[in-house]
Amino acid sequence: MKVAVLGGLGLQGRAALADLAACPDVSDIVCVDPSPAGLDLLAGLVEPGRVRLVVPEGPMDAVLATVLRDVDVAIDLLPLPLMREAVQAAIETRTPMVTTNYAKSIEDLRPAVQAAGIGVMTECGLDPGIDLVLYRRAAREFDTIEAIDSYCGGIPEPAARVQPLCYKVSWNFDMVLMSQNRDAVLLDEGERVEIPARQQHSNTFIHEIHVAGLGRLEAIPNGDAVHYAQMLGAVGSLRRAGRYTLRWPGWSAFWGPLKKLGFLSETPVPGLSCDVSPREFLGRLLGPQLQYGADEKDLCVMRNVFRGIQGGRRKTVTSDLVIERDLGSGLFAMSIGVGSPASIVAQMLARGEIADVGLLNPLMHVPDGPFLTELARRGIQVSDTTTWEP
């Protein structure tokens, strides 16, 4: 099996490359990345010679097409602005692809992907990604689903918390800030509720959950829960649905006032000597101060709670997952949580275990049993608890 990883020298890309390199079915790995550090970034992660590096020179679309013609499947981990070029190259070369980005960014390419006869698996990382496969599994475990609460977040281990933010960077900090300008859509008592980005840190749906071994975590609405409920076909029976970002308590209290003052605005501040937005300024100011030490761990904490009826009885299924940074390799939990699912599903596509064509989604198209087995083989274990009401 020949696999290309586009953007493979980034944080998530290195995790995907390490995962692929450990798989005996993967014979050839090509990494497309312009990083000046080159394959030195993979020292200690993969054996020398296991990965071939292609450094783009000239137009990106031509480079991508050349690489994709010679592989069985590709993983797109390029910056979001290059996602379209990656998918267009997959269409041109008829190469199946996995991307961690949202499908809405390339929705207009759906007919072309279908016509090319390939599968392009979108939203295939941690969140969205693993959580959506758990949605698929839950659909079989209930006769009727009445509530879905999805939680996920990357946080420092307790020993690495630093006031006042209690947060450190395990992925692109600009993207962290951008995610705080995202609207949320929930279901409450069966009614659709829209929370605009300006109210993300000041709304009645912010709450706390308790996670064993960690204690209380703050849950902030973030994302469109109704969209995935519709995909699951559960909207008619659902009374509640929400998607929440997890942080250490105090996150909203910190960001709420700053958001009201415009510090997350993406509009350049007038009167400065260059065009810079408040969000860009915060990213450059805070990002370097929020880096992990070599001996500090990040954690990815995920919880999905499904409530409904089976066999005439009410039950609740709670699926928990915690991923820790691997201090030996240095790979962040966030990188492992994104790179491993992308690698697993890419291999499923290459082997024909996922034969669907078009723009695909883990909720509809990833076989949950084999996928979760592969996660567990990598030490990423989902823990399920089922309770029944009398």
Coordinates of C-alpha atoms in Angstrom, one line a residue:
M1 CA 0.0 0.0 0.0
K2 CA 1.3 3.4 -1.0
V3 CA 0.2 6.4 1.0
A4 CA 0.8 10.1 0.6
V5 CA 0.5 12.5 3.6
L6 CA 0.1 16.1 2.5
G7 CA 1.4 18.5 5.1
G8 CA 3.0 15.6 6.9
L9 CA 5.6 17.6 8.8
G10 CA 3.1 19.5 10.9
L11 CA 2.1 18.4 14.4
Q12 CA -0.8 16.2 13.2
G13 CA 1.0 15.0 10.1
R14 CA 3.9 13.6 12.0
A15 CA 1.5 11.6 14.1
A16 CA -0.1 10.2 10.9
L17 CA 3.4 9.4 9.4
A18 CA 4.4 7.6 12.6
D19 CA 1.2 5.6 12.6
L20 CA 1.6 4.6 8.9
A21 CA 5.3 3.7 9.4
A22 CA 4.3 1.2 12.1
C23 CA 1.8 -0.6 9.8
P24 CA 3.3 -3.5 7.9
D25 CA 0.8 -3.2 5.1
V26 CA 2.1 0.2 4.2
S27 CA 5.0 -0.2 1.9
D28 CA 5.7 3.3 0.7
I29 CA 5.0 6.7 2.4
V30 CA 5.4 10.0 0.6
C31 CA 5.3 13.2 2.6
V32 CA 4.6 16.5 0.8
D33 CA 5.7 19.5 2.9
P34 CA 7.7 22.7 2.4
S35 CA 9.2 22.8 6.0
P36 CA 12.8 23.8 5.9
A37 CA 13.6 21.4 8.7
G38 CA 12.6 18.5 6.4
L39 CA 12.8 14.9 7.6
D40 CA 14.8 15.9 10.6
L41 CA 11.4 16.5 12.2
L42 CA 10.8 12.8 12.0
A43 CA 13.9 11.8 13.9
G44 CA 12.9 9.2 16.6
L45 CA 9.5 8.8 15.1
V46 CA 10.1 6.7 12.0
E47 CA 13.0 4.7 10.7
P48 CA 15.4 6.5 8.3
G49 CA 14.4 5.9 4.7
R50 CA 10.8 4.9 5.7
V51 CA 9.4 8.2 4.4
R52 CA 10.2 10.0 1.1
L53 CA 9.9 13.8 1.2
V54 CA 8.6 15.9 -1.7
V55 CA 9.2 19.6 -1.3
P56 CA 6.8 21.6 -3.5
E57 CA 8.4 23.7 -6.1
G58 CA 6.2 25.6 -8.5
P59 CA 2.4 25.4 -8.5
M60 CA 1.0 23.3 -5.7
D61 CA -1.7 21.7 -7.8
A62 CA 0.9 20.2 -10.2
V63 CA 3.0 18.8 -7.4
L64 CA 0.0 17.3 -5.7
A65 CA -1.3 15.6 -8.9
T66 CA 2.2 14.2 -9.6
V67 CA 2.4 12.6 -6.1
L68 CA -1.2 11.4 -6.0
R69 CA -0.8 9.5 -9.4
D70 CA 1.6 7.2 -7.7
V71 CA -0.2 6.3 -4.5
D72 CA -3.2 4.3 -3.4
V73 CA -4.6 6.8 -1.0
A74 CA -3.8 10.3 0.4
I75 CA -4.2 12.1 3.7
D76 CA -4.8 15.8 3.5
L77 CA -3.3 17.7 6.5
L78 CA -2.4 20.8 4.6
P79 CA -3.6 24.3 5.9
L80 CA -7.3 24.8 5.3
P81 CA -6.7 27.3 2.4
L82 CA -5.0 24.4 0.4
M83 CA -7.8 21.8 1.1
R84 CA -9.5 22.6 -2.2
E85 CA -6.4 22.1 -4.2
A86 CA -5.8 18.8 -2.5
V87 CA -9.3 17.5 -3.2
Q88 CA -9.1 18.7 -6.8
A89 CA -5.9 16.8 -7.2
A90 CA -7.6 13.7 -5.8
I91 CA -10.4 14.1 -8.3
E92 CA -8.0 14.6 -11.2
T93 CA -6.0 11.5 -10.3
R94 CA -8.9 9.4 -9.0
T95 CA -7.1 8.9 -5.7
P96 CA -9.2 8.2 -2.5
M97 CA -8.5 10.8 0.2
V98 CA -9.0 11.5 3.9
T99 CA -9.2 15.0 5.2
T100 CA -9.8 16.3 8.7
N101 CA -11.5 19.4 7.5
Y102 CA -15.2 20.1 7.4
A103 CA -17.1 19.0 4.2
K104 CA -18.9 22.3 3.9
S105 CA -15.6 23.9 2.6
I106 CA -15.8 21.7 -0.5
E107 CA -19.5 21.0 -0.8
D108 CA -19.5 22.3 -4.4
L109 CA -17.0 19.6 -5.4
R110 CA -19.4 16.8 -4.4
P111 CA -20.6 16.0 -8.0
A112 CA -17.0 16.0 -9.3
V113 CA -15.9 13.6 -6.5
Q114 CA -18.8 11.3 -7.3
A115 CA -18.1 11.4 -11.0
A116 CA -14.4 10.5 -10.3
G117 CA -15.6 7.3 -8.5
I118 CA -13.5 7.9 -5.4
G119 CA -14.2 8.3 -1.7
V120 CA -13.1 11.5 0.0
M121 CA -13.6 11.0 3.7
T122 CA -14.1 14.4 5.4
E123 CA -14.1 15.4 9.1
C124 CA -12.0 12.4 9.9
G125 CA -9.9 13.3 13.0
L126 CA -10.6 13.5 16.7
D127 CA -13.6 15.9 16.9
P128 CA -15.1 15.7 14.4
G129 CA -14.1 12.1 13.7
I130 CA -13.9 9.6 16.5
D131 CA -17.1 11.1 18.0
L132 CA -19.0 10.6 14.8
V133 CA -18.1 6.9 14.6
L134 CA -19.5 6.6 18.1
Y135 CA -22.7 8.3 16.8
R136 CA -22.9 5.5 14.2
R137 CA -22.5 2.8 16.8
A138 CA -25.1 4.4 19.1
A139 CA -27.7 4.4 16.3
R140 CA -27.7 0.6 16.6
E141 CA -27.8 0.5 20.4
F142 CA -31.1 2.3 20.8
D143 CA -34.6 1.9 19.3
T144 CA -35.0 5.7 19.9
I145 CA -32.4 8.3 20.7
E146 CA -33.7 11.2 22.8
A147 CA -30.5 13.1 23.8
I148 CA -26.9 13.4 22.5
D149 CA -24.3 15.4 24.4
S150 CA -20.9 15.5 22.9
Y151 CA -17.9 16.9 24.7
C152 CA -14.3 17.2 23.6
G153 CA -11.3 19.4 24.3
G154 CA -7.5 19.6 24.5
I155 CA -6.2 20.7 27.9
P156 CA -3.0 20.6 29.9
E157 CA -2.6 17.8 32.5
P158 CA -3.3 19.2 36.0
A159 CA 0.4 19.6 36.7
A160 CA 0.9 21.8 33.6
R161 CA -1.9 24.2 34.3
V162 CA -0.8 27.8 34.6
Q163 CA -3.0 30.7 35.7
P164 CA -4.8 32.7 34.5
L165 CA -5.7 30.7 31.3
C166 CA -4.9 27.1 32.4
Y167 CA -4.3 26.3 28.7
K168 CA -1.3 25.5 26.5
V169 CA -1.0 25.0 22.8
S170 CA -1.1 21.5 21.4
W171 CA -2.2 22.6 17.9
N172 CA -2.5 25.8 15.8
F173 CA -3.3 28.6 18.3
D174 CA -4.7 30.8 15.5
M175 CA -7.3 28.0 14.9
V176 CA -8.0 27.8 18.6
L177 CA -8.9 31.5 18.5
M178 CA -10.9 31.2 15.3
S179 CA -13.0 28.4 16.8
Q180 CA -14.1 31.0 19.4
N181 CA -15.8 32.9 16.6
R182 CA -17.9 29.9 15.7
D183 CA -21.7 29.9 16.1
A184 CA -23.3 27.0 17.9
V185 CA -26.6 25.2 17.2
L186 CA -28.3 23.0 19.8
L187 CA -31.6 21.3 20.5
D188 CA -33.3 22.1 23.8
E189 CA -36.6 20.5 24.7
G190 CA -36.9 19.6 21.0
E191 CA -36.5 23.2 19.9
R192 CA -33.6 24.5 17.8
V193 CA -31.4 27.0 19.6
E194 CA -28.8 29.2 17.8
I195 CA -26.0 30.7 19.9
P196 CA -24.1 33.3 17.9
A197 CA -20.3 33.5 18.3
R198 CA -20.5 36.7 20.3
Q199 CA -22.4 34.8 23.0
Q200 CA -20.2 31.7 23.0
H201 CA -18.8 32.6 26.4
S202 CA -21.9 34.1 27.9
N203 CA -25.0 31.8 27.6
T204 CA -27.1 29.6 29.8
F205 CA -25.9 26.4 28.2
I206 CA -22.3 26.7 29.6
H207 CA -22.0 24.1 32.3
E208 CA -19.5 21.7 34.0
I209 CA -19.0 18.0 33.9
H210 CA -17.0 15.7 36.1
V211 CA -14.3 13.5 34.7
A212 CA -12.8 10.8 36.8
G213 CA -9.2 11.6 37.7
L214 CA -9.5 15.2 36.5
G215 CA -12.4 16.7 38.3
R216 CA -14.6 19.5 37.0
L217 CA -14.3 20.7 33.4
E218 CA -16.1 23.6 31.7
A219 CA -18.3 22.8 28.7
I220 CA -18.9 25.6 26.2
P221 CA -21.3 25.2 23.2
N222 CA -19.3 25.1 20.0
G223 CA -20.5 23.6 16.8
D224 CA -23.7 22.5 15.0
A225 CA -25.2 19.6 16.9
V226 CA -28.4 19.6 14.8
H227 CA -26.4 19.0 11.6
Y228 CA -25.1 15.7 12.9
A229 CA -28.4 14.7 14.4
Q230 CA -30.0 15.2 11.0
M231 CA -27.3 13.0 9.4
L232 CA -28.0 10.4 12.0
G233 CA -31.7 10.6 11.2
A234 CA -32.6 11.2 14.8
V235 CA -34.0 14.7 14.8
G236 CA -37.6 13.6 15.1
S237 CA -37.0 11.8 18.4
L238 CA -34.4 14.1 19.9
R239 CA -35.2 16.3 22.8
R240 CA -31.7 17.6 23.4
A241 CA -28.4 17.7 21.4
G242 CA -25.3 19.7 22.0
R243 CA -21.6 19.8 21.0
Y244 CA -19.3 21.3 23.6
T245 CA -15.6 22.3 23.9
L246 CA -14.0 21.2 27.2
R247 CA -11.6 23.5 29.1
W248 CA -10.5 23.9 32.7
P249 CA -13.0 26.0 34.6
G250 CA -12.6 29.8 34.1
W251 CA -12.2 29.7 30.3
S252 CA -15.4 31.6 29.6
A253 CA -14.8 34.0 32.4
F254 CA -11.5 34.9 30.8
W255 CA -12.6 35.2 27.2
G256 CA -16.1 36.6 27.7
P257 CA -14.9 40.2 28.6
L258 CA -12.2 40.1 26.0
K259 CA -14.7 39.1 23.3
K260 CA -17.0 42.0 24.3
L261 CA -14.1 44.4 24.0
G262 CA -13.3 43.1 20.5
F263 CA -10.1 41.2 21.2
L264 CA -11.3 38.3 19.0
S265 CA -12.3 40.5 16.1
E266 CA -10.8 39.6 12.7
T267 CA -11.1 43.2 11.4
P268 CA -7.8 45.1 11.2
V269 CA -7.4 47.8 13.8
P270 CA -7.5 51.3 12.1
G271 CA -4.6 53.6 12.7
L272 CA -1.8 51.1 13.0
S273 CA 1.2 51.0 10.7
C274 CA 0.2 47.6 9.3
D275 CA -3.0 45.6 8.9
V276 CA -3.4 43.5 12.0
S277 CA -6.6 42.3 13.7
P278 CA -7.0 41.9 17.4
R279 CA -7.2 38.1 17.0
E280 CA -4.0 38.0 15.0
F281 CA -2.3 40.2 17.7
L282 CA -3.5 37.8 20.5
G283 CA -2.2 34.8 18.6
R284 CA 1.2 36.3 18.2
L285 CA 1.3 37.5 21.8
L286 CA -0.1 34.6 23.6
G287 CA 0.9 31.6 21.5
P288 CA 4.7 31.7 22.4
Q289 CA 3.8 32.0 26.1
L290 CA 1.6 28.9 26.1
Q291 CA 3.9 26.2 24.8
Y292 CA 4.4 22.9 26.5
G293 CA 7.6 21.9 28.2
A294 CA 9.3 18.7 27.0
D295 CA 8.1 16.9 30.2
E296 CA 4.5 18.3 30.2
K297 CA 1.6 16.4 28.8
D298 CA -1.5 17.6 27.0
L299 CA -4.7 15.6 27.3
C300 CA -7.5 15.0 24.9
V301 CA -10.7 14.4 26.8
M302 CA -13.8 13.2 25.0
R303 CA -17.2 12.2 26.3
N304 CA -20.3 11.3 24.3
V305 CA -23.5 10.7 26.2
F306 CA -26.5 9.0 24.5
R307 CA -29.9 8.7 26.1
G308 CA -32.9 6.9 24.7
I309 CA -35.1 3.9 24.7
Q310 CA -34.3 0.3 23.9
G311 CA -36.8 -2.6 24.4
G312 CA -39.2 -0.2 26.1
R313 CA -36.7 0.8 28.8
R314 CA -34.8 4.0 29.1
K315 CA -31.0 3.7 29.1
T316 CA -27.9 5.9 29.0
V317 CA -24.6 5.1 27.3
T318 CA -21.6 7.2 28.2
S319 CA -18.5 6.8 26.1
D320 CA -15.3 8.2 27.6
L321 CA -11.9 8.6 26.0
V322 CA -8.7 10.3 27.3
I323 CA -5.5 10.4 25.3
E324 CA -2.2 11.5 26.8
R325 CA 0.9 12.9 25.2
D326 CA 3.6 10.4 24.5
L327 CA 6.6 11.9 26.2
G328 CA 8.9 9.3 24.5
S329 CA 8.1 10.4 21.0
G330 CA 7.0 13.9 22.0
L331 CA 3.8 13.5 20.0
F332 CA 0.9 15.5 21.6
A333 CA -2.3 13.8 22.5
M334 CA -4.1 16.1 20.1
S335 CA -1.8 15.0 17.3
I336 CA -2.3 11.3 18.0
G337 CA -6.0 11.8 18.3
V338 CA -6.2 13.3 14.8
G339 CA -3.4 11.5 13.0
S340 CA -4.3 8.0 14.1
P341 CA -7.9 8.1 12.9
A342 CA -6.8 9.6 9.6
S343 CA -4.3 6.8 9.1
I344 CA -6.7 4.1 10.0
V345 CA -9.4 5.3 7.6
A346 CA -7.0 6.0 4.8
Q347 CA -5.9 2.3 5.0
M348 CA -9.5 1.2 5.0
L349 CA -10.1 3.2 1.8
A350 CA -7.0 1.7 0.2
R351 CA -8.0 -1.8 1.0
G352 CA -11.5 -1.3 -0.2
E353 CA -13.0 -1.9 3.3
I354 CA -14.8 1.4 2.6
A355 CA -16.0 1.2 -0.9
D356 CA -18.5 4.2 -1.0
V357 CA -17.8 7.0 -3.4
G358 CA -18.4 10.7 -3.1
L359 CA -17.9 13.1 -0.2
L360 CA -18.0 10.8 2.8
N361 CA -18.4 11.2 6.6
P362 CA -17.3 9.0 9.5
L363 CA -20.9 9.0 10.9
M364 CA -22.2 7.3 7.7
H365 CA -19.3 5.5 6.2
V366 CA -16.7 4.3 8.7
P367 CA -17.4 0.8 10.0
D368 CA -17.4 1.4 13.8
G369 CA -16.3 -2.1 14.9
P370 CA -13.1 -2.4 12.9
F371 CA -12.3 1.3 13.4
L372 CA -12.6 1.1 17.2
T373 CA -10.6 -2.1 17.3
E374 CA -7.8 -0.4 15.4
L375 CA -7.9 2.5 17.8
A376 CA -7.7 0.2 20.8
R377 CA -4.7 -1.6 19.2
R378 CA -3.0 1.8 19.3
G379 CA -3.8 2.2 23.0
I380 CA -6.7 4.6 22.3
Q381 CA -9.4 2.9 24.3
V382 CA -13.0 4.1 24.4
S383 CA -14.6 3.2 27.8
D384 CA -18.4 2.6 27.8
T385 CA -20.8 2.7 30.7
T386 CA -24.4 1.7 30.3
T387 CA -27.1 2.5 32.9
W388 CA -30.8 1.6 32.8
E389 CA -33.6 3.3 34.5
P390 CA -36.0 1.2 36.6

